[in-house]
mmCIF file with all atom_site columns, C-alpha atoms in Angstrom:
data_model
loop_
_atom_site.group_PDB
_atom_site.id
_atom_site.type_symbol
_atom_site.label_atom_id
_atom_site.label_alt_id
_atom_site.label_comp_id
_atom_site.label_asym_id
_atom_site.label_entity_id
_atom_site.label_seq_id
_atom_site.pdbx_PDB_ins_code
_atom_site.Cartn_x
_atom_site.Cartn_y
_atom_site.Cartn_z
_atom_site.occupancy
_atom_site.B_iso_or_equiv
_atom_site.pdbx_formal_charge
_atom_site.auth_seq_id
_atom_site.auth_comp_id
_atom_site.auth_asym_id
_atom_site.auth_atom_id
_atom_site.pdbx_PDB_model_num
ATOM 1   C CA . MET S 1 1   ? 88.939  81.807  123.405 1.00 38.00 ? 1   MET S CA 1
ATOM 2   C CA . LYS S 1 2   ? 89.322  84.352  120.638 1.00 48.00 ? 2   LYS S CA 1
ATOM 3   C CA . LEU S 1 3   ? 86.388  86.597  119.956 1.00 50.00 ? 3   LEU S CA 1
ATOM 4   C CA . TRP S 1 4   ? 87.380  86.742  116.277 1.00 52.00 ? 4   TRP S CA 1
ATOM 5   C CA . HIS S 1 5   ? 88.238  83.072  115.798 1.00 63.00 ? 5   HIS S CA 1
ATOM 6   C CA . ASN S 1 6   ? 86.904  82.746  112.249 1.00 81.00 ? 6   ASN S CA 1
ATOM 7   C CA . PHE S 1 7   ? 87.942  85.491  109.860 1.00 86.00 ? 7   PHE S CA 1
ATOM 8   C CA . LYS S 1 8   ? 85.398  84.282  107.261 1.00 88.00 ? 8   LYS S CA 1
ATOM 9   C CA . ASN S 1 9   ? 82.600  85.375  109.600 1.00 87.00 ? 9   ASN S CA 1
ATOM 10  C CA . LEU S 1 10  ? 83.891  88.954  109.744 1.00 89.00 ? 10  LEU S CA 1
ATOM 11  C CA . HIS S 1 11  ? 81.781  91.264  107.576 1.00 93.00 ? 11  HIS S CA 1
ATOM 12  C CA . VAL S 1 12  ? 84.829  93.431  106.859 1.00 94.00 ? 12  VAL S CA 1
ATOM 13  C CA . TRP S 1 13  ? 86.727  90.399  105.523 1.00 95.00 ? 13  TRP S CA 1
ATOM 14  C CA . ASN S 1 14  ? 83.841  89.507  103.191 1.00 96.00 ? 14  ASN S CA 1
ATOM 15  C CA . LYS S 1 15  ? 83.522  93.108  101.983 1.00 97.00 ? 15  LYS S CA 1
ATOM 16  C CA . SER S 1 16  ? 87.255  93.312  101.349 1.00 97.00 ? 16  SER S CA 1
ATOM 17  C CA . VAL S 1 17  ? 87.216  90.049  99.358  1.00 97.00 ? 17  VAL S CA 1
ATOM 18  C CA . ASP S 1 18  ? 84.426  91.542  97.237  1.00 97.00 ? 18  ASP S CA 1
ATOM 19  C CA . LEU S 1 19  ? 86.516  94.674  96.763  1.00 98.00 ? 19  LEU S CA 1
ATOM 20  C CA . ALA S 1 20  ? 89.559  92.648  95.669  1.00 98.00 ? 20  ALA S CA 1
ATOM 21  C CA . VAL S 1 21  ? 87.412  90.847  93.098  1.00 98.00 ? 21  VAL S CA 1
ATOM 22  C CA . LYS S 1 22  ? 86.085  94.203  91.863  1.00 97.00 ? 22  LYS S CA 1
ATOM 23  C CA . VAL S 1 23  ? 89.645  95.549  91.560  1.00 97.00 ? 23  VAL S CA 1
ATOM 24  C CA . TYR S 1 24  ? 90.707  92.450  89.595  1.00 96.00 ? 24  TYR S CA 1
ATOM 25  C CA . GLU S 1 25  ? 87.756  92.812  87.228  1.00 96.00 ? 25  GLU S CA 1
ATOM 26  C CA . THR S 1 26  ? 88.360  96.533  86.797  1.00 96.00 ? 26  THR S CA 1
ATOM 27  C CA . THR S 1 27  ? 92.120  96.303  86.233  1.00 96.00 ? 27  THR S CA 1
ATOM 28  C CA . ALA S 1 28  ? 91.578  93.534  83.667  1.00 94.00 ? 28  ALA S CA 1
ATOM 29  C CA . LEU S 1 29  ? 90.280  96.339  81.448  1.00 92.00 ? 29  LEU S CA 1
ATOM 30  C CA . PHE S 1 30  ? 93.460  98.439  81.818  1.00 93.00 ? 30  PHE S CA 1
ATOM 31  C CA . PRO S 1 31  ? 95.765  98.732  78.787  1.00 92.00 ? 31  PRO S CA 1
ATOM 32  C CA . ARG S 1 32  ? 98.330  95.972  78.351  1.00 89.00 ? 32  ARG S CA 1
ATOM 33  C CA . GLU S 1 33  ? 101.221 98.271  79.253  1.00 88.00 ? 33  GLU S CA 1
ATOM 34  C CA . GLU S 1 34  ? 99.692  98.710  82.735  1.00 86.00 ? 34  GLU S CA 1
ATOM 35  C CA . LYS S 1 35  ? 99.684  94.988  83.579  1.00 81.00 ? 35  LYS S CA 1
ATOM 36  C CA . LEU S 1 36  ? 103.008 95.293  85.427  1.00 82.00 ? 36  LEU S CA 1
ATOM 37  C CA . GLY S 1 37  ? 102.347 98.837  86.589  1.00 91.00 ? 37  GLY S CA 1
ATOM 38  C CA . MET S 1 38  ? 99.193  100.237 88.119  1.00 94.00 ? 38  MET S CA 1
ATOM 39  C CA . SER S 1 39  ? 97.173  97.055  87.580  1.00 94.00 ? 39  SER S CA 1
ATOM 40  C CA . SER S 1 40  ? 99.659  94.950  89.523  1.00 95.00 ? 40  SER S CA 1
ATOM 41  C CA . GLN S 1 41  ? 99.942  97.527  92.332  1.00 95.00 ? 41  GLN S CA 1
ATOM 42  C CA . MET S 1 42  ? 96.197  97.857  92.761  1.00 97.00 ? 42  MET S CA 1
ATOM 43  C CA . ARG S 1 43  ? 95.701  94.098  92.738  1.00 97.00 ? 43  ARG S CA 1
ATOM 44  C CA . ARG S 1 44  ? 98.385  93.549  95.364  1.00 96.00 ? 44  ARG S CA 1
ATOM 45  C CA . SER S 1 45  ? 96.962  96.255  97.608  1.00 96.00 ? 45  SER S CA 1
ATOM 46  C CA . SER S 1 46  ? 93.403  94.970  97.297  1.00 97.00 ? 46  SER S CA 1
ATOM 47  C CA . VAL S 1 47  ? 94.364  91.356  98.019  1.00 97.00 ? 47  VAL S CA 1
ATOM 48  C CA . SER S 1 48  ? 96.470  92.419  101.002 1.00 96.00 ? 48  SER S CA 1
ATOM 49  C CA . ILE S 1 49  ? 93.436  93.770  102.849 1.00 96.00 ? 49  ILE S CA 1
ATOM 50  C CA . PRO S 1 50  ? 91.475  90.502  103.325 1.00 96.00 ? 50  PRO S CA 1
ATOM 51  C CA . SER S 1 51  ? 94.666  88.443  103.474 1.00 95.00 ? 51  SER S CA 1
ATOM 52  C CA . ASN S 1 52  ? 96.010  90.461  106.370 1.00 93.00 ? 52  ASN S CA 1
ATOM 53  C CA . ILE S 1 53  ? 92.668  90.431  108.169 1.00 92.00 ? 53  ILE S CA 1
ATOM 54  C CA . ALA S 1 54  ? 92.891  86.633  108.089 1.00 91.00 ? 54  ALA S CA 1
ATOM 55  C CA . GLU S 1 55  ? 96.499  86.762  109.292 1.00 90.00 ? 55  GLU S CA 1
ATOM 56  C CA . GLY S 1 56  ? 95.621  89.216  112.060 1.00 87.00 ? 56  GLY S CA 1
ATOM 57  C CA . VAL S 1 57  ? 92.931  86.926  113.435 1.00 85.00 ? 57  VAL S CA 1
ATOM 58  C CA . ALA S 1 58  ? 95.642  84.300  113.971 1.00 83.00 ? 58  ALA S CA 1
ATOM 59  C CA . ARG S 1 59  ? 97.733  86.626  116.143 1.00 81.00 ? 59  ARG S CA 1
ATOM 60  C CA . ASN S 1 60  ? 98.349  85.715  119.772 1.00 73.00 ? 60  ASN S CA 1
ATOM 61  C CA . SER S 1 61  ? 96.952  88.838  121.396 1.00 79.00 ? 61  SER S CA 1
ATOM 62  C CA . SER S 1 62  ? 94.623  91.745  120.904 1.00 82.00 ? 62  SER S CA 1
ATOM 63  C CA . LYS S 1 63  ? 97.643  94.069  120.772 1.00 85.00 ? 63  LYS S CA 1
ATOM 64  C CA . ALA S 1 64  ? 99.133  92.088  117.870 1.00 86.00 ? 64  ALA S CA 1
ATOM 65  C CA . PHE S 1 65  ? 95.767  92.018  116.088 1.00 86.00 ? 65  PHE S CA 1
ATOM 66  C CA . THR S 1 66  ? 95.386  95.776  116.606 1.00 88.00 ? 66  THR S CA 1
ATOM 67  C CA . ASN S 1 67  ? 98.838  96.349  115.101 1.00 90.00 ? 67  ASN S CA 1
ATOM 68  C CA . CYS S 1 68  ? 97.818  94.212  112.147 1.00 90.00 ? 68  CYS S CA 1
ATOM 69  C CA . LEU S 1 69  ? 94.663  96.308  111.712 1.00 92.00 ? 69  LEU S CA 1
ATOM 70  C CA . ASP S 1 70  ? 96.831  99.447  111.586 1.00 93.00 ? 70  ASP S CA 1
ATOM 71  C CA . ILE S 1 71  ? 98.824  97.903  108.731 1.00 94.00 ? 71  ILE S CA 1
ATOM 72  C CA . ILE S 1 72  ? 95.625  96.894  106.943 1.00 95.00 ? 72  ILE S CA 1
ATOM 73  C CA . LEU S 1 73  ? 94.300  100.452 107.203 1.00 96.00 ? 73  LEU S CA 1
ATOM 74  C CA . GLY S 1 74  ? 97.545  101.646 105.640 1.00 95.00 ? 74  GLY S CA 1
ATOM 75  C CA . GLU S 1 75  ? 97.094  99.214  102.769 1.00 96.00 ? 75  GLU S CA 1
ATOM 76  C CA . SER S 1 76  ? 93.551  100.457 102.214 1.00 97.00 ? 76  SER S CA 1
ATOM 77  C CA . PHE S 1 77  ? 94.875  104.022 101.946 1.00 97.00 ? 77  PHE S CA 1
ATOM 78  C CA . GLU S 1 78  ? 97.522  102.810 99.489  1.00 96.00 ? 78  GLU S CA 1
ATOM 79  C CA . LEU S 1 79  ? 94.752  101.406 97.301  1.00 97.00 ? 79  LEU S CA 1
ATOM 80  C CA . GLU S 1 80  ? 92.780  104.623 97.647  1.00 97.00 ? 80  GLU S CA 1
ATOM 81  C CA . THR S 1 81  ? 95.819  106.610 96.477  1.00 97.00 ? 81  THR S CA 1
ATOM 82  C CA . GLN S 1 82  ? 96.318  104.248 93.544  1.00 97.00 ? 82  GLN S CA 1
ATOM 83  C CA . THR S 1 83  ? 92.681  104.687 92.474  1.00 97.00 ? 83  THR S CA 1
ATOM 84  C CA . ILE S 1 84  ? 93.082  108.472 92.610  1.00 97.00 ? 84  ILE S CA 1
ATOM 85  C CA . ILE S 1 85  ? 96.156  108.280 90.387  1.00 96.00 ? 85  ILE S CA 1
ATOM 86  C CA . ALA S 1 86  ? 94.432  105.806 88.046  1.00 96.00 ? 86  ALA S CA 1
ATOM 87  C CA . ARG S 1 87  ? 91.492  108.198 87.739  1.00 96.00 ? 87  ARG S CA 1
ATOM 88  C CA . ILE S 1 88  ? 93.718  111.207 87.055  1.00 97.00 ? 88  ILE S CA 1
ATOM 89  C CA . VAL S 1 89  ? 95.673  109.431 84.300  1.00 95.00 ? 89  VAL S CA 1
ATOM 90  C CA . GLY S 1 90  ? 92.485  108.076 82.718  1.00 95.00 ? 90  GLY S CA 1
ATOM 91  C CA . LEU S 1 91  ? 92.706  104.397 83.652  1.00 95.00 ? 91  LEU S CA 1
ATOM 92  C CA . LEU S 1 92  ? 89.494  104.535 85.703  1.00 95.00 ? 92  LEU S CA 1
ATOM 93  C CA . ASN S 1 93  ? 86.287  106.204 84.637  1.00 95.00 ? 93  ASN S CA 1
ATOM 94  C CA . GLN S 1 94  ? 84.332  108.144 87.252  1.00 95.00 ? 94  GLN S CA 1
ATOM 95  C CA . ASP S 1 95  ? 81.808  105.345 87.888  1.00 95.00 ? 95  ASP S CA 1
ATOM 96  C CA . LYS S 1 96  ? 84.486  102.712 88.565  1.00 95.00 ? 96  LYS S CA 1
ATOM 97  C CA . PHE S 1 97  ? 86.435  105.185 90.687  1.00 96.00 ? 97  PHE S CA 1
ATOM 98  C CA . ASP S 1 98  ? 83.362  106.067 92.754  1.00 96.00 ? 98  ASP S CA 1
ATOM 99  C CA . SER S 1 99  ? 82.383  102.429 93.189  1.00 96.00 ? 99  SER S CA 1
ATOM 100 C CA . ILE S 1 100 ? 85.810  101.299 94.398  1.00 97.00 ? 100 ILE S CA 1
ATOM 101 C CA . ASN S 1 101 ? 86.256  104.295 96.683  1.00 96.00 ? 101 ASN S CA 1
ATOM 102 C CA . GLN S 1 102 ? 82.785  103.945 98.179  1.00 97.00 ? 102 GLN S CA 1
ATOM 103 C CA . ASN S 1 103 ? 83.650  100.336 99.085  1.00 97.00 ? 103 ASN S CA 1
ATOM 104 C CA . LEU S 1 104 ? 87.038  101.402 100.417 1.00 97.00 ? 104 LEU S CA 1
ATOM 105 C CA . ASP S 1 105 ? 85.463  104.076 102.595 1.00 97.00 ? 105 ASP S CA 1
ATOM 106 C CA . GLU S 1 106 ? 83.067  101.541 104.085 1.00 97.00 ? 106 GLU S CA 1
ATOM 107 C CA . ILE S 1 107 ? 85.871  99.029  104.688 1.00 97.00 ? 107 ILE S CA 1
ATOM 108 C CA . GLN S 1 108 ? 88.052  101.685 106.329 1.00 97.00 ? 108 GLN S CA 1
ATOM 109 C CA . LYS S 1 109 ? 85.231  102.591 108.716 1.00 96.00 ? 109 LYS S CA 1
ATOM 110 C CA . MET S 1 110 ? 84.676  98.911  109.494 1.00 95.00 ? 110 MET S CA 1
ATOM 111 C CA . LEU S 1 111 ? 88.395  98.401  110.180 1.00 95.00 ? 111 LEU S CA 1
ATOM 112 C CA . ILE S 1 112 ? 88.417  101.357 112.562 1.00 93.00 ? 112 ILE S CA 1
ATOM 113 C CA . GLY S 1 113 ? 85.351  99.923  114.320 1.00 92.00 ? 113 GLY S CA 1
ATOM 114 C CA . LEU S 1 114 ? 86.924  96.471  114.545 1.00 89.00 ? 114 LEU S CA 1
ATOM 115 C CA . LYS S 1 115 ? 90.105  97.983  115.940 1.00 89.00 ? 115 LYS S CA 1
ATOM 116 C CA . SER S 1 116 ? 88.080  99.768  118.622 1.00 87.00 ? 116 SER S CA 1
ATOM 117 C CA . ASN S 1 117 ? 86.216  96.536  119.397 1.00 84.00 ? 117 ASN S CA 1
ATOM 118 C CA . VAL S 1 118 ? 89.452  94.545  119.701 1.00 81.00 ? 118 VAL S CA 1
ATOM 119 C CA . LYS S 1 119 ? 90.941  97.143  122.040 1.00 76.00 ? 119 LYS S CA 1
ATOM 120 C CA . SER S 1 120 ? 87.874  97.131  124.289 1.00 75.00 ? 120 SER S CA 1
ATOM 121 C CA . ASN S 1 121 ? 87.522  93.319  124.316 1.00 69.00 ? 121 ASN S CA 1
ATOM 122 C CA . PRO S 1 122 ? 91.073  91.962  124.616 1.00 59.00 ? 122 PRO S CA 1
ATOM 123 C CA . TYR S 1 123 ? 91.718  88.272  124.367 1.00 56.00 ? 123 TYR S CA 1
ATOM 124 C CA . LYS S 1 124 ? 94.628  85.919  124.799 1.00 48.00 ? 124 LYS S CA 1
ATOM 125 C CA . LYS S 1 125 ? 95.037  82.949  122.543 1.00 45.00 ? 125 LYS S CA 1
ATOM 126 C CA . LYS S 1 126 ? 94.593  79.735  124.471 1.00 36.00 ? 126 LYS S CA 1
ATOM 127 C CA . ILE S 1 127 ? 97.058  77.013  123.677 1.00 28.00 ? 127 ILE S CA 1
#
């Protein structure tokens, strides 16, 4: 049986859903001309994190889940880069920037911990 059978019970999934909501609320305040630019990019990146955690849980092996976690980490760094750019060009004030990046930092640490846990406790999906 999978050790991570229900993604909704994973703290990192819940935190990343909260982050995606925060990104949606924050980017709703961006200028109209950014709706198809930075706003769209940041929203996609933020939604990808919890979505891919859920997808990774459904994988058939710990190796596949670990690979998925590597991709998710990459997406979190994409979002971090986008927030840096948004801050530099004036789309994010310092408080919003700090808040999003503090959450991202915590999620990244949790993903690294989960990856370590998956590697040390491998499972095979039972059919």
